[in-house]
Structure formats: C-alpha cells, structure tokens
mmCIF file of C-alpha atoms in Angstrom:
data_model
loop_
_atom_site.group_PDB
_atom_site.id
_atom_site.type_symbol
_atom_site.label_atom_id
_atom_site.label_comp_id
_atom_site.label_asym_id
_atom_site.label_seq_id
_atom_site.Cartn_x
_atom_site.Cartn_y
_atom_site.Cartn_z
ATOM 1 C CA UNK A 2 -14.846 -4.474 -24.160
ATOM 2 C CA UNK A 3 -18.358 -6.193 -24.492
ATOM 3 C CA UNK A 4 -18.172 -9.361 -26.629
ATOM 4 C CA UNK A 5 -21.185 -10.368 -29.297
ATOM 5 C CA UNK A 6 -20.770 -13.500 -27.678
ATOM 6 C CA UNK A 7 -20.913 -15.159 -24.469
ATOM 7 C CA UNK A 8 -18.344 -17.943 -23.738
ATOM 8 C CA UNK A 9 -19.297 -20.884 -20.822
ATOM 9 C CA UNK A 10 -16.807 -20.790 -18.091
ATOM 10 C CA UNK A 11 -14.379 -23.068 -18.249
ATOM 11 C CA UNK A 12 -15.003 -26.129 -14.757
ATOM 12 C CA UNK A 13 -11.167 -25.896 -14.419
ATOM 13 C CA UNK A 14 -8.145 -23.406 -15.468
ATOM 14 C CA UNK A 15 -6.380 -26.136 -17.945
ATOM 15 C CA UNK A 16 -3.445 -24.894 -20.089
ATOM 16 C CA UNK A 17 -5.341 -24.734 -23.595
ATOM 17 C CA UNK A 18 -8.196 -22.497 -21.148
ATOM 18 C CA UNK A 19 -5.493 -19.794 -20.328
ATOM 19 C CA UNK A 20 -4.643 -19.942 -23.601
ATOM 20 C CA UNK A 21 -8.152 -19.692 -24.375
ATOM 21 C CA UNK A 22 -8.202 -16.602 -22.373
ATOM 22 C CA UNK A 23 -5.304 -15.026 -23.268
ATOM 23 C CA UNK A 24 -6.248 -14.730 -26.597
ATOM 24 C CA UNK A 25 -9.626 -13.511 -26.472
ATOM 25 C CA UNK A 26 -8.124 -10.974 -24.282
ATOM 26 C CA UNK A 27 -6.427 -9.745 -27.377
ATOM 27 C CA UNK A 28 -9.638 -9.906 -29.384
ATOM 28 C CA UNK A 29 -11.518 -7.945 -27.000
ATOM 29 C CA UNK A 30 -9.906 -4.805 -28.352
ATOM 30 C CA UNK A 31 -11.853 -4.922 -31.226
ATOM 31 C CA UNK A 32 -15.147 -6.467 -29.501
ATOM 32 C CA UNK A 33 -14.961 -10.011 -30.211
ATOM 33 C CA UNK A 34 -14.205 -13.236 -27.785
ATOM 34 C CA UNK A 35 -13.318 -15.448 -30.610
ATOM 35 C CA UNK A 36 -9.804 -16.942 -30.089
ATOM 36 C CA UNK A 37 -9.374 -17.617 -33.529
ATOM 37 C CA UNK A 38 -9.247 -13.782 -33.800
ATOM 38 C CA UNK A 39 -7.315 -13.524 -30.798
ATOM 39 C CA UNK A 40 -4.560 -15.680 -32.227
ATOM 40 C CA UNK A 41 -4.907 -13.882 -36.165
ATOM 41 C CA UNK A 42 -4.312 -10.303 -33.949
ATOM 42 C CA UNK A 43 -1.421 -11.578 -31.881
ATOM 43 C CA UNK A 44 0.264 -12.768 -35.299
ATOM 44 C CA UNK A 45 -0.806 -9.006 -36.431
ATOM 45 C CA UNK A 46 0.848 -7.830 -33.675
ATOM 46 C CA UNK A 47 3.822 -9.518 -34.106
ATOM 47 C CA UNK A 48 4.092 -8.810 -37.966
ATOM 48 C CA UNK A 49 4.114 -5.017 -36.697
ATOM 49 C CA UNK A 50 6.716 -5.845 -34.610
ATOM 50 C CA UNK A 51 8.648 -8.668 -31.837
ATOM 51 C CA UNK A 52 7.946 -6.167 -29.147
ATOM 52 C CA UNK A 53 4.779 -5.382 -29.924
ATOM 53 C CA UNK A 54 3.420 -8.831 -30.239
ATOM 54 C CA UNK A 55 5.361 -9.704 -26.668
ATOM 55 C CA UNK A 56 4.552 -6.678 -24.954
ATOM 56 C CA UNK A 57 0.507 -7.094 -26.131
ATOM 57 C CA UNK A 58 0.828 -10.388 -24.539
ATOM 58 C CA UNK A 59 2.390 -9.588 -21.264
ATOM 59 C CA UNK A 60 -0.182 -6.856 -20.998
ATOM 60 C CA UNK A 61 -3.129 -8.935 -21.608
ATOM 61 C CA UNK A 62 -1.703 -11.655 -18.876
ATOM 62 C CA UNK A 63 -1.088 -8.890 -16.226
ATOM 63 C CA UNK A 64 -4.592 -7.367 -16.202
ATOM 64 C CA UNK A 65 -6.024 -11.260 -16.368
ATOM 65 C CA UNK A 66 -3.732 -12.481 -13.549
ATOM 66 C CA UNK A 67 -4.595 -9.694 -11.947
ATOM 67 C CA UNK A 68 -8.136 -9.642 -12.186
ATOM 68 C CA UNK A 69 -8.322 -12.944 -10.933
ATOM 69 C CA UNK A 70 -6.042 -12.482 -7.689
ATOM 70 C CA UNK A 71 -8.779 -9.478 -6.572
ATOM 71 C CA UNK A 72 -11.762 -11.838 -7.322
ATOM 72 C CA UNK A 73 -13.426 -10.292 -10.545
ATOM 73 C CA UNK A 74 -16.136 -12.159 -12.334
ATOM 74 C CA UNK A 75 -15.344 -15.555 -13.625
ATOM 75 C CA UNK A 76 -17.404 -15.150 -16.511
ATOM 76 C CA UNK A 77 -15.616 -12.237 -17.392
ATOM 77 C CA UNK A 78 -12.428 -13.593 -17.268
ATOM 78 C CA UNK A 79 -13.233 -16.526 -19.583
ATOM 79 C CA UNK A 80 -14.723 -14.032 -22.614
ATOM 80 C CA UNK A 81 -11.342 -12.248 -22.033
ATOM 81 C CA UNK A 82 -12.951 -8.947 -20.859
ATOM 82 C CA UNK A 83 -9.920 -8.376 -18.402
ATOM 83 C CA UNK A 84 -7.001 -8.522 -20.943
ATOM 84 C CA UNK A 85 -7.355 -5.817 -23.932
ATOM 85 C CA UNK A 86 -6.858 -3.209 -21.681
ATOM 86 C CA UNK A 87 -3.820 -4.745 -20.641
ATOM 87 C CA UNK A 88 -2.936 -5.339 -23.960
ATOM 88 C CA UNK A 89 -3.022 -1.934 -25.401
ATOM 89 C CA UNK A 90 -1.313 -0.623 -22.568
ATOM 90 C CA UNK A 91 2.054 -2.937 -22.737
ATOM 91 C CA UNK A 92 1.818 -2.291 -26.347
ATOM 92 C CA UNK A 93 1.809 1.572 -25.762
ATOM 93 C CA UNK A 94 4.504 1.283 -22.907
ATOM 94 C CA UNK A 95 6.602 -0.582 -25.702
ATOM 95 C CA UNK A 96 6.057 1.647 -28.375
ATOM 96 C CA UNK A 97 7.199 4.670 -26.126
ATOM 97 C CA UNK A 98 10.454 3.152 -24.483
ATOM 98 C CA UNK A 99 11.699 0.324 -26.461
ATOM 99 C CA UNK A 100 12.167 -3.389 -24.883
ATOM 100 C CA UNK A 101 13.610 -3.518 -21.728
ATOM 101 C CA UNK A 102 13.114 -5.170 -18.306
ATOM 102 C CA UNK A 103 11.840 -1.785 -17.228
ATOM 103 C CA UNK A 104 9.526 -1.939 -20.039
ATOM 104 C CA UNK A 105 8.517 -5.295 -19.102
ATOM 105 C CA UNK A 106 7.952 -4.297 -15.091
ATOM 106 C CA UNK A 107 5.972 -1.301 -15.873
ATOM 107 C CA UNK A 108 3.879 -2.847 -18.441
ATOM 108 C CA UNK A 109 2.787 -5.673 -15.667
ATOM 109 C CA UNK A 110 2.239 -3.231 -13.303
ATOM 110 C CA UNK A 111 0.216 -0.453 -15.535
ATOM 111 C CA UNK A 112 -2.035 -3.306 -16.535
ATOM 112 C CA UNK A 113 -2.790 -4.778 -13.339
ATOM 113 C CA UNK A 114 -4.035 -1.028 -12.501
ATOM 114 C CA UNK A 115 -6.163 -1.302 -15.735
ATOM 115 C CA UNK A 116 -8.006 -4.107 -13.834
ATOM 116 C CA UNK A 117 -8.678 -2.157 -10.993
ATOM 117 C CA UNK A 118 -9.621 0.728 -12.898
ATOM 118 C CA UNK A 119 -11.885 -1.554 -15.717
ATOM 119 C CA UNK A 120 -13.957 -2.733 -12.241
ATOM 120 C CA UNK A 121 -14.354 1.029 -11.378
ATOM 121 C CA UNK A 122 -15.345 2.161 -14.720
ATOM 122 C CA UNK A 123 -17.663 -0.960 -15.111
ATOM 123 C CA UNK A 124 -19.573 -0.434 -12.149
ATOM 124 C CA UNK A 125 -20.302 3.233 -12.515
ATOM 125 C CA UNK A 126 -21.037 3.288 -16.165
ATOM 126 C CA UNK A 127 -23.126 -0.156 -15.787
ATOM 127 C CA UNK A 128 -25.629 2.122 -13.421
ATOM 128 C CA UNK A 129 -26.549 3.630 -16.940
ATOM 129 C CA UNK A 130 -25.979 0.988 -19.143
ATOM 130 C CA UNK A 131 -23.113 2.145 -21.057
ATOM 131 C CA UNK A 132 -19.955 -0.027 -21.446
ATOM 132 C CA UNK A 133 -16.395 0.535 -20.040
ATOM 133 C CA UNK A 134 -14.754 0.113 -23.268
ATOM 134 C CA UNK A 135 -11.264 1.240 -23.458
ATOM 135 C CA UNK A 136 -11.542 3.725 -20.951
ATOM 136 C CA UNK A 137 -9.029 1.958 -18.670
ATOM 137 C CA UNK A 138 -6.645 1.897 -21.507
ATOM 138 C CA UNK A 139 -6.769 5.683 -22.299
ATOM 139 C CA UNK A 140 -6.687 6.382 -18.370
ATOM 140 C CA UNK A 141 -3.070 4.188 -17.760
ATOM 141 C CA UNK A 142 -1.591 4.937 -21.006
ATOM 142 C CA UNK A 143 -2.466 8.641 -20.573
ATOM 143 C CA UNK A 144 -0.976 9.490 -16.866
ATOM 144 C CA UNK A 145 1.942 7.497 -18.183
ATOM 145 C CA UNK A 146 2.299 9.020 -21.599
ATOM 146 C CA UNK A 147 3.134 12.391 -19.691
ATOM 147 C CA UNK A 148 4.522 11.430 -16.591
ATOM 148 C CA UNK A 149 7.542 9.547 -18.001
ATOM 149 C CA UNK A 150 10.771 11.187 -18.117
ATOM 150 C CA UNK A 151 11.665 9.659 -21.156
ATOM 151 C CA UNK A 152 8.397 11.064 -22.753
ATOM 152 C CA UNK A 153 9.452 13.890 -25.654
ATOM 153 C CA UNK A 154 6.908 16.285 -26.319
ATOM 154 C CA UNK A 155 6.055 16.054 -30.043
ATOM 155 C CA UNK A 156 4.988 19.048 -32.476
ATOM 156 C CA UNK A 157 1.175 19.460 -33.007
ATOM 157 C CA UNK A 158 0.178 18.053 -35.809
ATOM 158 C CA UNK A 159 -0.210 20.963 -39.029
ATOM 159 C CA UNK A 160 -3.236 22.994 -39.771
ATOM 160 C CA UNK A 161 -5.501 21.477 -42.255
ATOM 161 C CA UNK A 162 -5.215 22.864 -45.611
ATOM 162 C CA UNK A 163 -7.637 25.523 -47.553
ATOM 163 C CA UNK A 164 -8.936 22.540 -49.897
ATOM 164 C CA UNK A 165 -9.278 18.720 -49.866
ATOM 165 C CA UNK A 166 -6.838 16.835 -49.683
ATOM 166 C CA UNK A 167 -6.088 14.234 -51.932
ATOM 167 C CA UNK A 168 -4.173 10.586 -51.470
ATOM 168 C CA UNK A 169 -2.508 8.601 -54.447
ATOM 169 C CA UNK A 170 -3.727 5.107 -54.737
ATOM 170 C CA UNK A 171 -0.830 4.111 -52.571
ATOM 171 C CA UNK A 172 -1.904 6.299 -49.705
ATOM 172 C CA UNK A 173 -5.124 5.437 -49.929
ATOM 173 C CA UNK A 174 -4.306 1.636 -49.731
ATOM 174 C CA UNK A 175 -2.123 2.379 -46.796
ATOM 175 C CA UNK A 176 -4.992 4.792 -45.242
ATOM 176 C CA UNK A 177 -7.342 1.771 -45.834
ATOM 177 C CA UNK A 178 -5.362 -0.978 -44.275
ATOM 178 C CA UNK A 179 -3.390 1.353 -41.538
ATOM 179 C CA UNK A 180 -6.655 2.587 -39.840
ATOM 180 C CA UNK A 181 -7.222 -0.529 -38.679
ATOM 181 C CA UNK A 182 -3.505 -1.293 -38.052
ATOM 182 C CA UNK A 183 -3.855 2.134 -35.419
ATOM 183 C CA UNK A 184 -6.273 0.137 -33.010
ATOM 184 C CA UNK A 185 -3.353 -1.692 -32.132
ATOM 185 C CA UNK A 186 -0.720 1.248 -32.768
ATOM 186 C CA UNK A 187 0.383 -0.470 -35.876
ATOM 187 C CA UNK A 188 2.168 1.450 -38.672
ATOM 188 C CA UNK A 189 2.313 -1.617 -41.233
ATOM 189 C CA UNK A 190 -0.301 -1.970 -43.830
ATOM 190 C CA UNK A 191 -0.375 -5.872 -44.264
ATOM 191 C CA UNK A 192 -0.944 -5.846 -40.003
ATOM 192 C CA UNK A 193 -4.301 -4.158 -40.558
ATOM 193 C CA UNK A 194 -4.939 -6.514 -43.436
ATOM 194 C CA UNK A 195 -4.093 -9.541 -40.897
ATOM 195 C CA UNK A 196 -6.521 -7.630 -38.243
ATOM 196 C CA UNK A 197 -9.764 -7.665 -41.190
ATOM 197 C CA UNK A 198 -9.374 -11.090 -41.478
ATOM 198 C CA UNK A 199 -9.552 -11.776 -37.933
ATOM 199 C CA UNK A 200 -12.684 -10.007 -37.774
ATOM 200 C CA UNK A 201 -14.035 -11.653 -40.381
ATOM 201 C CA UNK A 202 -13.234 -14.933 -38.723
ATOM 202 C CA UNK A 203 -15.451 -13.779 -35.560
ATOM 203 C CA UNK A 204 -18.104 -11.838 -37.333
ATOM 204 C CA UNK A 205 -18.809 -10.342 -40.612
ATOM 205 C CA UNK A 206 -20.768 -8.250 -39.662
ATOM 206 C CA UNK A 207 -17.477 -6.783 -37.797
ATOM 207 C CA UNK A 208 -15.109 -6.539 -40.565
ATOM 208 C CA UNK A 209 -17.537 -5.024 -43.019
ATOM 209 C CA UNK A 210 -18.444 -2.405 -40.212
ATOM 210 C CA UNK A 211 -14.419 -1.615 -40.123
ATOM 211 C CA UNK A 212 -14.099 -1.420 -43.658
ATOM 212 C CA UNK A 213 -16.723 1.147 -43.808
ATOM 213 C CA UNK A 214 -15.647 2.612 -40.863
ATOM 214 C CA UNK A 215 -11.845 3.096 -42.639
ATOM 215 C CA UNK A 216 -13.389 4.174 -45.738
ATOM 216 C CA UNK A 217 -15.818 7.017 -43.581
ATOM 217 C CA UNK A 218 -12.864 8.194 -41.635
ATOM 218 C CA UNK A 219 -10.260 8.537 -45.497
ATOM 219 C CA UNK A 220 -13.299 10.820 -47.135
ATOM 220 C CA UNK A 221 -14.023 12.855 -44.203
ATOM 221 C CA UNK A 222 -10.343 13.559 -43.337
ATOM 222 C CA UNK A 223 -9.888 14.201 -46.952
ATOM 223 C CA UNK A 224 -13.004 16.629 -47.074
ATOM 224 C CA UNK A 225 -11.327 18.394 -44.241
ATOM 225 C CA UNK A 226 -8.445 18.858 -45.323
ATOM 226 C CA UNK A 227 -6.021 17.122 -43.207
ATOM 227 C CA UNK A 228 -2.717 16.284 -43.724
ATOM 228 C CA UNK A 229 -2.590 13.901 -46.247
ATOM 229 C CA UNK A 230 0.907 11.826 -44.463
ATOM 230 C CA UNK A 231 -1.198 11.672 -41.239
ATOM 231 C CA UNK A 232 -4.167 10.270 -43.201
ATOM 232 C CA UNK A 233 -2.366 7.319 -44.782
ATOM 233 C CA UNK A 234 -0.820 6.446 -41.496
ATOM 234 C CA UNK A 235 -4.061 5.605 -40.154
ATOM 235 C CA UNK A 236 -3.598 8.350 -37.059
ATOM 236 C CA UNK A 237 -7.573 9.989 -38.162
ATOM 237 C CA UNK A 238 -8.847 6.523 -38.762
ATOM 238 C CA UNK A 239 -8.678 4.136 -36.471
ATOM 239 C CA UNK A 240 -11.151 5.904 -33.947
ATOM 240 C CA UNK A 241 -13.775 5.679 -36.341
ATOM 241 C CA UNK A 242 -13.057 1.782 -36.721
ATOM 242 C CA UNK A 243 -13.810 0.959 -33.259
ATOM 243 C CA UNK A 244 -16.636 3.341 -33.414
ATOM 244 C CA UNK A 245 -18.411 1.581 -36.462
ATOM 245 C CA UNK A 246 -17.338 -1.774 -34.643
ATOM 246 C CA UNK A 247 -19.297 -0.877 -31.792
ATOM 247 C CA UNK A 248 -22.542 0.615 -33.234
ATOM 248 C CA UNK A 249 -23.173 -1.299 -36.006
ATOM 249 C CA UNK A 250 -21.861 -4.858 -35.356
ATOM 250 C CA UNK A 251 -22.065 -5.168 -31.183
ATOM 251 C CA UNK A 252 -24.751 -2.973 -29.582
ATOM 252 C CA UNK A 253 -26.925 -1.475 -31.519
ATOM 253 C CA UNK A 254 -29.766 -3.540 -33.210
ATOM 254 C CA UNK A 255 -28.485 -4.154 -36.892
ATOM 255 C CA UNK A 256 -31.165 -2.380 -38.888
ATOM 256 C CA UNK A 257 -30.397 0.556 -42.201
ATOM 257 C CA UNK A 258 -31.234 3.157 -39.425
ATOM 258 C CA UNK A 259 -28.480 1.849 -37.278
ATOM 259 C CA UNK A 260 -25.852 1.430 -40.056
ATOM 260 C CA UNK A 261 -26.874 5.184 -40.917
ATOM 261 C CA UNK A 262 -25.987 6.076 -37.167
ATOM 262 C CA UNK A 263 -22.767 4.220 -36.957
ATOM 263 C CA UNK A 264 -21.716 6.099 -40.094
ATOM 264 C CA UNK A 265 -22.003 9.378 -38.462
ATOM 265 C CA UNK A 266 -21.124 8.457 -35.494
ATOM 266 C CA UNK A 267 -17.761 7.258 -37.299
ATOM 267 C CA UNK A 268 -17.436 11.195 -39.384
ATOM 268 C CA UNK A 269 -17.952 12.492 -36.256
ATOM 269 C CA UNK A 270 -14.931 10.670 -34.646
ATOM 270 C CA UNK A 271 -12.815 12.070 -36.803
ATOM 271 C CA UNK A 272 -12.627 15.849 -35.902
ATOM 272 C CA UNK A 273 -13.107 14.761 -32.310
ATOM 273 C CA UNK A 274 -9.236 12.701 -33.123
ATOM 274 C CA UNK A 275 -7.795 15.832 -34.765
ATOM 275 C CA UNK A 276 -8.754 17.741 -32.261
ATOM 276 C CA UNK A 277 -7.415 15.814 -28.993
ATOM 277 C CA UNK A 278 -4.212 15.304 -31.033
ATOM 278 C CA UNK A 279 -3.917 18.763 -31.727
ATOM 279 C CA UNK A 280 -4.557 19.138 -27.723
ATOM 280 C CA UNK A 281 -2.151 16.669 -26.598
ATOM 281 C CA UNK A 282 0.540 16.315 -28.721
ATOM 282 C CA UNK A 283 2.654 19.681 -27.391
ATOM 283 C CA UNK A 284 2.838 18.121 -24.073
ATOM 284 C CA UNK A 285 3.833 14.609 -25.079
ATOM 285 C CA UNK A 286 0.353 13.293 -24.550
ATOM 286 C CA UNK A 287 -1.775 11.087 -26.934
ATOM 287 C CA UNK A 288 -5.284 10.735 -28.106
ATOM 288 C CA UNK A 289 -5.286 7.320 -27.805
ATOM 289 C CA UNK A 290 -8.443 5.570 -28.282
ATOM 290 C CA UNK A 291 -10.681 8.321 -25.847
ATOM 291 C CA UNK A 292 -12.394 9.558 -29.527
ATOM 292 C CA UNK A 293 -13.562 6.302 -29.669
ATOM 293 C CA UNK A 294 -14.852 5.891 -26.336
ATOM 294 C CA UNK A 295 -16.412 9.722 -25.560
ATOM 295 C CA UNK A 296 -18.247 9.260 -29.133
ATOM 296 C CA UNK A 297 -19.898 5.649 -28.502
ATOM 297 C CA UNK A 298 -20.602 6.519 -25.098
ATOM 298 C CA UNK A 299 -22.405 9.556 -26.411
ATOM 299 C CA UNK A 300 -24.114 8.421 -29.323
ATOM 300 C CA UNK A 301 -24.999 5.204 -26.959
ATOM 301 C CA UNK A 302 -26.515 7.598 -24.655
ATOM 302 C CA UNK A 303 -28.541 9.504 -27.157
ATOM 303 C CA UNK A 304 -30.255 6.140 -28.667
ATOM 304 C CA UNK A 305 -33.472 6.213 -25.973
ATOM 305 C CA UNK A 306 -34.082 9.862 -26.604
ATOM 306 C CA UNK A 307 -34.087 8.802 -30.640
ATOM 307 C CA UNK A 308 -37.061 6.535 -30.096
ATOM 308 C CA UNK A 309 -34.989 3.958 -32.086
ATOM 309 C CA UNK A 310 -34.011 0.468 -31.076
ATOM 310 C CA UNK A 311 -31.313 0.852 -28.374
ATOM 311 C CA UNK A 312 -28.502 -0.529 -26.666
ATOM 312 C CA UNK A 313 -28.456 -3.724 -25.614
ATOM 313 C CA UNK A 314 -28.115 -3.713 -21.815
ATOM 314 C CA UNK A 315 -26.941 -7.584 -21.899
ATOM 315 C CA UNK A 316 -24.336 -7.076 -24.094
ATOM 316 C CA UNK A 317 -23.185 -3.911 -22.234
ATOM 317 C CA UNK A 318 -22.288 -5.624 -19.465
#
C-alpha cells in the first residue's frame, strides 16, 4: 500500500536495512512505513499465533526478494511497498493449512506472484491515479482459497435478524479490538489492541481513523442486524478499518468534509463485506480484504466529480 511517508533509499543493503525493510513490509498493510509499527504488528502477529507471526514474515520476504530479483523500484522496496502483500498471503496460506513445509513452499511462491501481480496492478491503476492496495493480496489468496484441495466449503453466514442486534459489553470490547485484529486475520482481542498502538506509533491520525472506523463498522452491523457472534469476531469490521485508514489518514486531504467521507465510506463497507461473504463462503472462498479495496477505489474515484480536495496523486504512487 501507499505510505504517508517517504523513506530515503538505503546506499547499501546492510543487515539492520533488510530488517528495515522487512518490517515496514509488515506495516504497509495498514498504510504506514514506520518500522517501529512494523516490529509492534509482527509481535501482534505472533501473539495471534507462532505460525502466523512466521508465516507473515516469510510472506513479506518472498514478495521483497522477489521484487528485487525482477528489478522493481528501489524506492519502493525501501518504504516496504513489496512485502504486505506477501504478508497477508503467507498468513492466509497458514491459517488455511496449518504449518508445514508445504505451507512454507507455497507461501514463498504465492507471494513472489503477488510481486508480479502488485507491478501489474500498479501500473494500470497508476494511469488513473488510484492505488494498488491489497488487490494483489485478494487476487493470490482468492485463486488459492478455492483451488486447494484441502479447502472445505464453509456454510454462508445466517440471515440478519428482523431487529438490531445487540452486543454485551464483552462483545463489544471484542468487536472493538477484533476488527482491527481481522486486517491481519487475527481472532485475539489483545492482537488488535497491540495493532492500535502500532498505529499510533506511526501516526495518530491513523489509529484514531481505525478506532472510528471499528466503532462505524459495530453500529452499522448492529443497525442491520447481523449476527451478533460474527460481529464480535471482527469478520464485518475490519474492512471498514482499512477503509477509514485510507481516506481519512493517507489520501485524502484531512479536513471535517473528509472525515465525514471516510465515515461513510467505512458504513458502506460493511454491507459490501456481508455481502461477498454471503457470496463466497458456499464455495470455500473468502472476502478477504476486496471490500476494502472496491470501496476506496470507488469513493477515491468519485472525489474529482465532488469538487472537494482529492487524492493525492504523490502519495498514490
């Protein structure tokens, strides 16, 4: 993803520079190239889990490594925009079939394939100005979600209800915390608690945007009725997150008109979730983070025609 920040590239590939790299790969998910927050999500990762943290990490490498062999952009590399693909892909590969060497094979090889494909998606969307996101992400995770043998097909999820739903303070806590847990395809509350704090190392401007974005995506699920398990697991939320990350504290000119925006945007993220998990789930498939990335790319898009302050084609890139 598109950083808030640009980072000098490094005159040579020392050890502490990979490392550098490798951690604001990890960061990138959620928009930032600090590797303070790279290093606060890996230890999220790893409280949700030893394979999750190791398999995030062997992800993010394999889409760097590979990025470099074919000659992407250097500057690129250094903010870590190569690696969170990666990432969420050897952390989906993981979470479907369990730690393995096959696991381990796959996951390099998906995510050098999210490097090709994060070029591909870069250049065509940069013709427009819109960002590639975590388009290569939902592509590789997708194909492989359904064409693995080993891939159940799971029960869509139920109907929503006649009437609101409502959470106990416990649920709500856990809807709170695990919506931002989800980015990551984390089920533990204190992990999404771990992932606030590394936004608010980078930016808080970020972390306030996800809180609001969490709290957005509890009342409108709750308004429409949804299952009120599915809530506190985070599975409505964590679209809206990234969506509130992206509008109000990366591209879009902070102003109240733009926080306004990023809040529907986020409401409207939410529907758009229950509806591509309704969709996807009979076949085995998964939403994955495509809510996010159809409803910035579209409320991105309609910015210009809004006669408001727009995207910021620099940071797009």
């Amino acid at each position: 993803m598109p950083t808030t920040g640009q980072v000098p590239q490094p005159r040579s590939w020392a050890p502490a520079d990979v490392g550098r790299i490798q951690l604001r790969g990890v960061a990138q998910v959620a928009l930032s190239a600090s590797p303070w927050t790279g290093l606060l999500f890996t230890a999220a990762l790893f409280a949700g889990g030893w394979r999750i943290g190791v398999y995030g990490l062997i992800g993010a490498a394999a889409s760097t490594v590979a990025a470099f062999v074919l000659g992407a952009d250097r500057d690129g590399l250094a903010n870590g925009l190569e690696g969170y693909s990666g990432c969420l892909t050897g952390i989906a590969i993981a979470v479907r079939l369990g730690a393995s060497w096959r696991t381990a094979l796959l996951a390099v090889l998906a995510a050098a394939v999210c490097a090709v494909l994060g070029a591909a998606v870069g250049r065509l969307l940069g013709r427009v100005g819109l960002p590639a996101l975590t388009a290569p992400f939902c592509l590789v995770a997708g194909v492989l979600a359904l064409a693995l043998p080993t891939a159940p097909a799971a029960a869509a999820p139920p109907l929503p209800g006649d009437g609101v739903t409502t959470l106990s303070a416990s649920q709500l806590g856990h809807a709170f915390c695990d919506n931002v847990g989800q980015v990551f395809l984390l089920d533990k509350w204190y992990a999404g608690l771990i992932l606030l704090v590394g936004l608010l190392v980078a930016s808080w401007g970020a972390a306030v945007a996800a809180a609001c974005g969490s709290v957005a995506a509890i009342l409108t699920a709750c308004a429409m009725g949804l299952p009120a398990t599915r809530i506190s697991e985070g599975l409505y939320g964590y679209n809206a997150v990234l969506v509130a990350i992206a509008l109000a504290a990366t591209f879009l000119t902070r102003t109240p008109w733009t926080a306004g925006y990023a809040a529907l945007a986020a409401v409207a993220s939410v529907p758009f979730t229950a509806a591509w998990q309704a969709f996807a789930q009979p076949s085995g498939g998964s939403p994955f983070t495509w809510p996010f990335v159809v409803t910035t790319w579209l409320f991105l898009a309609a910015v210009p025609a809004l006669d408001r302050p727009g995207i910021s084609f620099e940071k797009a890139k």
